[in-house]
Coordinates of C-alpha atoms in Angstrom, one line a residue:
M1 CA 68.1 36.9 52.1
G2 CA 71.0 34.5 52.7
K3 CA 74.2 35.4 54.3
R4 CA 76.2 35.1 51.0
S5 CA 73.7 37.4 49.2
M6 CA 74.0 40.0 51.9
E7 CA 77.7 39.9 51.6
R8 CA 77.6 40.4 47.8
Q9 CA 75.2 43.3 48.2
A10 CA 77.4 45.0 50.8
S11 CA 80.4 44.5 48.6
A12 CA 78.6 46.1 45.7
I13 CA 77.7 49.1 47.8
V14 CA 81.3 49.5 48.9
N15 CA 82.5 49.4 45.2
I16 CA 79.9 52.0 44.2
V17 CA 81.1 54.3 47.0
L18 CA 84.8 53.8 46.0
V19 CA 84.0 54.6 42.3
G20 CA 82.2 57.8 43.4
L21 CA 85.2 58.9 45.5
I22 CA 87.6 58.2 42.6
F23 CA 85.5 60.4 40.2
A24 CA 85.2 63.1 42.9
L25 CA 89.0 63.2 43.4
Y26 CA 89.5 63.3 39.6
A27 CA 87.1 66.3 39.3
I28 CA 88.9 68.2 42.0
T29 CA 92.4 67.7 40.5
K30 CA 91.1 68.8 37.1
Q31 CA 90.0 72.2 38.3
P32 CA 91.5 75.3 36.6
D33 CA 94.5 77.1 38.1
S34 CA 92.3 79.8 39.7
F35 CA 88.9 79.0 41.1
A36 CA 86.7 80.0 44.0
V37 CA 86.9 78.1 47.2
E38 CA 83.4 77.8 48.6
T39 CA 80.9 75.5 50.0
F40 CA 77.1 75.2 49.3
A41 CA 75.2 78.3 50.3
S42 CA 78.3 80.0 51.7
P43 CA 80.4 83.1 50.8
I44 CA 83.7 82.9 49.0
Y45 CA 86.7 83.7 51.2
K46 CA 89.7 83.0 48.9
A47 CA 90.7 81.5 45.6
N48 CA 93.1 78.7 44.6
T49 CA 95.9 80.5 42.7
D50 CA 99.6 81.1 43.0
E51 CA 99.7 84.2 41.0
S52 CA 97.3 86.9 42.3
I53 CA 95.5 88.4 45.3
S54 CA 92.7 91.0 45.4
L55 CA 92.6 94.3 47.2
Q56 CA 88.9 94.7 48.2
W57 CA 87.8 98.1 49.5
V58 CA 84.7 98.6 51.7
I59 CA 83.2 102.0 51.4
S60 CA 80.2 103.2 53.4
Y61 CA 81.2 106.7 54.2
N62 CA 82.8 109.7 52.4
A63 CA 86.6 109.3 53.0
S64 CA 88.9 112.1 52.0
S65 CA 91.6 109.5 51.2
L66 CA 89.7 107.9 48.4
D67 CA 91.1 110.2 45.7
P68 CA 94.8 109.6 46.6
I69 CA 94.1 105.9 46.8
L70 CA 92.6 106.0 43.3
D71 CA 95.6 108.0 42.1
I72 CA 98.1 105.4 43.5
L73 CA 96.1 102.5 41.9
E74 CA 96.1 104.3 38.6
E75 CA 99.9 105.1 38.8
E76 CA 100.6 101.4 39.6
N77 CA 98.2 100.1 37.0
V78 CA 96.3 98.1 39.6
R79 CA 92.6 97.3 39.4
S80 CA 90.8 96.9 42.7
T81 CA 87.3 96.0 43.8
F82 CA 85.2 98.7 45.6
M83 CA 82.3 97.4 47.6
V84 CA 80.1 100.4 48.1
S85 CA 76.9 101.1 50.0
G86 CA 74.0 102.3 47.9
K87 CA 73.7 105.3 50.2
W88 CA 77.3 106.3 49.8
A89 CA 77.1 105.8 46.0
S90 CA 74.0 108.0 45.7
Q91 CA 75.9 110.7 47.7
N92 CA 79.2 110.4 45.8
P93 CA 78.3 109.9 42.1
A94 CA 81.5 111.6 40.8
T95 CA 83.8 109.4 42.8
L96 CA 81.8 106.3 41.9
T97 CA 82.0 107.2 38.2
R98 CA 85.7 107.8 38.5
M99 CA 86.2 104.3 39.9
A100 CA 84.3 102.8 37.0
S101 CA 86.2 104.9 34.4
L102 CA 89.5 103.7 35.8
G103 CA 88.5 100.1 35.3
H104 CA 87.9 99.2 38.9
E105 CA 85.3 96.6 39.8
L106 CA 82.1 97.8 41.6
G107 CA 80.4 95.6 44.2
I108 CA 77.8 96.3 46.9
I109 CA 77.5 96.0 50.6
G110 CA 73.8 96.9 50.6
M111 CA 72.0 100.3 51.1
E112 CA 72.4 100.3 54.9
P113 CA 75.2 97.8 55.5
Y114 CA 75.2 98.1 59.3
D115 CA 71.5 97.0 59.5
D116 CA 70.3 93.4 59.1
G117 CA 67.0 91.6 58.7
N118 CA 65.2 88.6 57.3
L119 CA 65.5 87.3 53.8
S120 CA 62.9 89.6 52.4
W121 CA 64.5 92.7 53.9
V122 CA 68.1 91.8 52.8
T123 CA 66.8 91.0 49.3
E124 CA 65.1 94.4 49.0
D125 CA 68.2 96.1 50.4
L126 CA 70.5 94.5 47.9
T127 CA 68.1 95.1 45.0
E128 CA 68.0 98.8 45.8
A129 CA 71.8 99.0 46.1
V130 CA 72.3 97.3 42.8
S131 CA 69.8 99.7 41.2
V132 CA 71.6 102.8 42.5
V133 CA 75.0 101.7 41.3
E134 CA 73.7 100.6 37.9
S135 CA 71.7 103.8 37.4
L136 CA 74.8 106.0 38.1
T137 CA 77.4 104.0 36.1
G138 CA 75.6 101.7 33.7
I139 CA 77.3 98.7 35.4
R140 CA 75.4 96.1 37.3
P141 CA 77.4 94.9 40.3
K142 CA 78.0 91.1 40.4
L143 CA 79.6 90.9 43.9
Y144 CA 78.2 91.4 47.4
Y145 CA 80.2 91.7 50.7
S146 CA 78.0 91.0 53.7
G147 CA 80.3 92.2 56.5
D148 CA 78.7 91.4 59.9
R149 CA 75.3 90.5 58.5
R150 CA 74.1 86.9 58.9
S151 CA 75.9 84.9 56.3
A152 CA 73.2 82.3 55.5
T153 CA 70.5 84.9 54.9
S154 CA 72.9 87.0 52.7
S155 CA 73.8 83.9 50.7
R156 CA 70.2 83.1 50.0
A157 CA 69.5 86.7 49.0
C158 CA 72.5 86.5 46.6
K159 CA 71.1 83.4 45.0
K160 CA 67.8 85.1 44.3
L161 CA 69.5 88.1 42.7
D162 CA 72.2 86.3 40.8
L163 CA 75.0 87.9 43.0
T164 CA 78.2 86.3 44.2
H165 CA 78.6 86.4 47.9
V166 CA 82.2 87.1 48.9
M167 CA 83.9 87.9 52.2
C168 CA 87.7 88.2 52.8
T169 CA 90.7 86.1 53.7
L170 CA 92.4 88.8 55.7
D171 CA 91.2 92.2 57.1
L172 CA 94.1 94.7 57.3
L173 CA 92.3 96.7 59.9
C174 CA 92.9 99.9 58.1
S175 CA 90.7 101.9 60.5
Q176 CA 92.7 100.9 63.5
D177 CA 96.4 100.6 62.9
T178 CA 99.3 102.6 61.5
A179 CA 100.6 102.3 58.0
E180 CA 103.5 100.3 59.2
Q181 CA 101.3 97.9 61.0
I182 CA 99.0 97.5 58.0
I183 CA 102.0 96.8 55.7
K184 CA 103.3 94.2 58.2
R185 CA 99.9 92.5 58.4
A186 CA 99.8 92.2 54.6
E187 CA 103.4 90.9 54.1
N188 CA 102.7 87.2 54.5
A189 CA 99.2 87.0 53.1
P190 CA 99.0 83.9 50.9
S191 CA 98.3 84.1 47.2
G192 CA 94.7 83.8 46.4
S193 CA 93.7 86.0 49.3
I194 CA 90.9 88.5 49.3
I195 CA 92.5 91.4 51.2
L196 CA 90.0 93.7 52.9
M197 CA 90.9 97.4 53.1
R198 CA 89.2 100.6 54.0
P199 CA 89.9 104.1 52.5
T200 CA 91.7 105.6 55.5
K201 CA 94.7 107.9 55.5
Q202 CA 97.0 105.2 56.8
A203 CA 95.7 102.8 54.1
A204 CA 96.7 105.3 51.5
Q205 CA 100.1 105.7 53.1
A206 CA 100.6 101.9 53.1
L207 CA 99.2 101.1 49.6
K208 CA 102.3 101.4 47.5
A209 CA 104.4 99.3 49.9
I210 CA 101.7 96.6 49.9
I211 CA 101.6 96.5 46.1
Y212 CA 105.4 96.3 45.9
C213 CA 105.5 93.6 48.5
F214 CA 103.1 91.4 46.6
R215 CA 104.8 92.0 43.3
S216 CA 108.2 91.1 44.8
R217 CA 106.7 87.7 45.5
G218 CA 105.4 87.3 42.0
I219 CA 101.8 88.0 43.1
E220 CA 99.8 90.5 41.1
P221 CA 96.9 92.5 42.6
V222 CA 93.7 92.0 40.6
T223 CA 89.9 92.5 41.1
T224 CA 88.0 90.1 43.3
G225 CA 86.0 89.0 40.3
N226 CA 89.1 88.2 38.3
L227 CA 90.6 86.4 41.3
I228 CA 87.7 84.0 41.7
G229 CA 86.9 83.7 38.0
R230 CA 83.6 85.6 38.2
S231 CA 84.3 89.0 36.6
N232 CA 81.8 90.9 34.5

């Protein structure tokens, strides 16, 4: 192949790459106002929106503050996402049913969320947790929060089970800090955030102030599914 032919071929390749980049940029700018921010085989950590955030609760034990939290959410007309363990759900069917009846979103963290294993083990664990929640409420969970489990394995299990793997943008550390510290941590959370909370006494004390703080910024708390455009 002559030098001139090689130059023409190289030029053609460059042009093809440039056209591909132009189409990719166009596709990105044409996305809807709210969409999930994710990469291949990875969990979703936040959404691209200026109008909302989600309050995502992780529940793996029977917390006495759950009822007051549900009362506040109902009073403020806020729908949240409750990521529950299958074990907790089976032991607390009345509370789980109340969550569903109030319009909250139910997701899972597995049967035994503090254990981990290979793909087969995680898939079986998630399958059982989905079955427990569905049998008690008639609702099949669509979301899974993996916590400290290996992310790649969890994502692969989600793909097999048609679940959406989500994590969080910000953990308010509700088991560690006072209500005032929790509120302060939430104050500057950006819109589109998935805010991780736990049903502690101090979280219940901080909840109204957190909701008011976001609303004063024009940001409405919604479910994680609504936030990322993947609600039931």
